[in-house]
XYZ file of C-alpha atoms in Angstrom:
253
model
C -22.201 19.873 -137.900
C -21.630 18.071 -133.904
C -21.790 20.297 -131.895
C -19.156 20.656 -128.908
C -19.271 20.353 -125.676
C -19.504 23.224 -123.416
C -16.177 24.769 -121.562
C -15.444 23.410 -117.547
C -15.723 25.684 -115.187
C -13.487 27.619 -113.138
C -12.038 26.057 -110.302
C -13.092 27.335 -106.488
C -10.680 30.446 -104.573
C -9.698 28.128 -102.240
C -8.766 25.930 -104.704
C -7.108 29.041 -106.512
C -5.090 30.070 -104.094
C -3.467 26.847 -102.855
C -2.876 25.516 -106.247
C -0.456 28.934 -106.744
C 2.705 29.123 -106.958
C 5.687 31.156 -105.088
C 8.345 32.693 -106.221
C 12.010 31.936 -105.244
C 11.954 34.642 -103.702
C 9.820 34.158 -101.336
C 11.516 30.907 -99.973
C 13.086 31.239 -96.663
C 14.237 29.289 -94.023
C 12.709 29.436 -90.562
C 15.461 30.376 -87.970
C 13.271 27.371 -85.252
C 13.767 24.159 -86.253
C 10.403 22.220 -86.571
C 9.723 19.592 -84.407
C 9.302 16.218 -86.160
C 6.816 13.551 -84.201
C 8.521 11.061 -83.303
C 7.269 7.123 -84.753
C 8.405 5.343 -82.224
C 6.873 5.058 -79.818
C 7.050 5.971 -75.642
C 8.427 3.979 -73.672
C 5.357 1.911 -71.473
C 7.770 3.308 -68.520
C 8.385 5.970 -69.301
C 7.015 8.919 -66.709
C 8.157 12.888 -66.162
C 10.813 13.748 -64.206
C 8.989 15.571 -61.745
C 6.198 12.994 -60.781
C 8.833 11.161 -59.354
C 7.928 11.065 -55.632
C 10.451 9.236 -53.550
C 9.615 5.787 -51.605
C 7.772 5.265 -47.810
C 10.404 4.276 -45.444
C 10.162 0.857 -44.219
C 9.626 0.059 -41.188
C 12.044 -3.001 -40.259
C 11.341 -5.198 -37.518
C 13.964 -6.097 -35.057
C 15.402 -9.207 -34.757
C 13.808 -11.925 -32.941
C 15.532 -12.320 -29.127
C 14.944 -15.311 -27.657
C 13.610 -13.493 -23.580
C 16.568 -14.469 -20.807
C 15.849 -17.802 -18.571
C 16.189 -15.495 -15.412
C 13.590 -12.878 -16.078
C 10.878 -16.166 -17.186
C 12.764 -17.176 -13.714
C 11.479 -14.995 -11.175
C 8.739 -13.960 -13.541
C 7.048 -17.463 -11.989
C 9.293 -16.958 -8.768
C 6.025 -13.011 -8.190
C 3.143 -15.063 -10.100
C 4.022 -18.298 -8.016
C 4.333 -15.458 -4.881
C 1.330 -13.382 -5.347
C -0.971 -16.743 -5.841
C 0.346 -17.508 -2.441
C -0.470 -14.494 -0.807
C -4.068 -14.384 -2.563
C -5.014 -17.746 -0.663
C -3.461 -16.799 2.158
C -5.146 -13.434 2.866
C -8.501 -16.028 2.096
C -7.726 -18.599 4.265
C -6.867 -15.968 6.762
C -10.714 -14.290 6.299
C -12.026 -18.120 5.815
C -10.728 -18.259 9.654
C -10.801 -15.332 11.361
C -15.025 -14.858 10.674
C -15.958 -18.472 11.125
C -14.121 -18.034 14.876
C -14.372 -14.490 15.328
C -11.310 -14.776 17.335
C -11.926 -11.970 21.188
C -8.442 -10.275 22.775
C -7.522 -11.176 26.112
C -8.167 -9.239 28.681
C -6.673 -7.367 31.580
C -8.353 -7.560 35.573
C -7.897 -5.913 38.215
C -10.400 -7.623 41.259
C -8.541 -6.838 44.063
C -6.101 -4.457 45.107
C -4.527 -2.946 48.804
C -2.409 0.748 49.562
C 0.060 -0.357 52.326
C 2.041 3.008 52.764
C 2.362 6.324 50.892
C 5.120 8.774 52.883
C 7.555 11.370 51.791
C 10.992 11.527 52.847
C 11.306 14.341 50.866
C 8.645 16.916 49.394
C 9.735 15.749 45.156
C 10.389 11.859 47.054
C 7.353 9.321 47.125
C 8.210 5.736 49.061
C 5.228 3.670 48.538
C 3.486 -0.302 48.921
C 1.003 -1.328 46.378
C -0.589 -4.351 45.700
C -2.572 -5.462 43.540
C -4.630 -9.119 41.627
C -4.233 -8.523 38.410
C -7.158 -11.114 36.488
C -5.902 -12.215 32.895
C -8.513 -14.086 30.766
C -7.791 -16.132 27.300
C -11.678 -15.482 26.231
C -11.383 -17.908 23.084
C -13.488 -21.056 22.466
C -10.822 -22.141 19.705
C -8.312 -20.249 19.871
C -4.902 -20.663 22.333
C -2.816 -17.841 23.339
C 0.443 -17.174 24.934
C 2.362 -14.201 26.323
C 5.619 -13.852 24.816
C 5.879 -10.599 26.951
C 3.983 -9.033 30.239
C 5.249 -5.658 31.973
C 2.712 -3.574 34.418
C 3.473 -0.048 35.001
C 1.955 2.039 38.065
C 0.936 5.676 37.863
C 0.038 8.675 39.411
C -1.390 10.691 37.183
C 1.291 10.492 34.452
C 3.703 10.151 36.815
C 5.193 6.317 36.503
C 6.394 5.238 40.462
C 7.174 1.371 40.180
C 7.034 -1.350 37.426
C 6.173 -4.438 37.446
C 7.056 -7.473 35.062
C 5.075 -10.720 34.611
C 7.051 -14.670 34.122
C 5.808 -15.480 30.300
C 2.676 -18.647 29.842
C 0.053 -19.753 28.023
C -3.546 -19.924 28.295
C -5.666 -22.974 27.025
C -9.418 -21.757 25.985
C -11.217 -19.749 28.084
C -8.629 -20.073 31.015
C -8.021 -17.840 33.463
C -4.967 -16.504 35.112
C -4.340 -14.227 38.496
C -1.089 -13.096 39.068
C -0.147 -11.503 42.051
C 2.342 -7.810 41.292
C 3.840 -6.188 44.586
C 4.672 -2.498 43.689
C 7.499 -0.735 45.442
C 8.635 2.776 45.735
C 11.297 4.312 46.953
C 12.244 7.943 46.043
C 11.013 7.675 43.418
C 10.860 11.498 42.037
C 7.559 13.323 41.761
C 6.618 16.525 41.031
C 6.173 19.823 43.925
C 2.157 19.705 42.794
C 1.525 16.226 42.025
C 3.008 15.234 46.049
C 1.255 18.491 47.479
C -2.256 16.551 44.603
C -1.134 12.805 45.915
C -1.268 13.969 49.793
C -4.175 15.455 49.084
C -6.030 12.626 48.328
C -4.488 10.236 51.502
C -5.699 12.316 53.324
C -9.212 12.633 51.803
C -8.765 8.911 52.126
C -9.230 8.124 48.634
C -6.638 8.298 45.604
C -6.230 7.372 42.935
C -3.457 5.537 40.392
C -3.349 4.070 36.996
C -2.475 0.972 35.832
C -0.991 0.488 32.568
C -0.076 -2.873 30.918
C 2.091 -3.697 27.442
C 1.848 -7.111 26.355
C 3.080 -9.711 22.483
C 0.158 -12.217 22.647
C 0.978 -15.303 20.536
C -2.087 -16.712 18.742
C -2.365 -20.615 17.834
C -4.426 -21.619 15.168
C -3.802 -25.254 14.541
C -1.223 -24.547 12.348
C -1.493 -20.958 12.311
C -0.067 -18.706 14.463
C -0.309 -14.808 14.770
C 1.461 -12.722 17.022
C -0.106 -8.418 18.786
C 0.265 -6.640 21.076
C -2.135 -5.686 23.681
C -2.288 -2.381 25.463
C -3.963 -2.286 28.490
C -6.175 0.982 30.815
C -6.807 0.602 33.944
C -7.792 4.085 36.379
C -8.399 2.236 40.092
C -9.770 3.930 42.453
C -8.378 3.361 46.591
C -9.091 3.830 50.696
C -6.027 6.021 51.940
C -3.052 3.646 53.902
C -2.105 1.536 55.276
C -5.343 -0.432 54.624
C -6.099 1.284 51.622
C -8.450 -1.679 49.285
C -10.219 -1.409 46.480
C -12.561 1.329 45.523
C -13.880 1.254 41.922
C -12.145 0.004 39.057
C -12.060 0.552 34.981
C -10.152 -1.615 32.468
C -9.565 -1.397 28.990
C -8.041 -3.656 27.023
C -7.345 -3.557 22.754
C -5.020 -3.522 20.318
C-alpha cells in the first residue's frame, strides 16, 4: 500500500489574524470622512495662499521733458561771462607783474606863511601859500587826474580848501601847482587858538595838508580808475616871512 502525504503545516499567527472574519455586529460607520488622495496631479502653478507676497512697487520714470531754450541761453551767457572774467583776471595779473605800476606822488617842495591873526579868540584869519609837486613815476603808464582836492589843517581842524583843475601826465612827468589858501573868520576852538598863538610866538607853526585825488591810469586799450590819498606834515617859521623848515609826505591808495 502507498503511504499518504503528510498534512500541510498550519498558517502563521499573523496570517490567521488577517483572515479573521468580522461579524456583522462589529461593522460601524465612522463619523469622520475618510480622506482619499485624488488621482489627479496638482496644478504646477498651485501655491499656498499664505506664501503669496505682493510684488514690489515699480519706479516709474518721469516722462522726458525738453529743457527750455531760455535756460540754455542763460547757461551759455554765464559760461561766456565766466570765461571772460578769468581771461581778464589773468591778463591783468600779467600786466601788473610785467609793468609794475606805481602810484603818482604828491610833495610840497616850498611853502610860505604870510599871516596868522585872530579877530576874536575863536576866529582865525590866515594867508598861506604852498607849491605842490605831482609826479607820475611810471615808465609805461600815462595817468590823468580827474579830481584834485587839497585841504589845509591845523591839528584836526580844516582851515582852508583848494581844488586843482584836471590834467593829464605822461610817463615820468612832473607838474608844479601853486595853491593859495586864505582863511577868513574860520572857527577854531579856544584851546587850538591858544596853541596856534603859542606856535607863532615860538617861530614854529605846524600844519597838515591832505590831498584826495581820483586817478585814471591808461595802459594801451586798458583803463583803471582809483583814488589816491596824500598826507603831508609841514613845519613853518612864523609869519610874515614864514618859510618851510621840514616836511613829510605819504601818498597811498
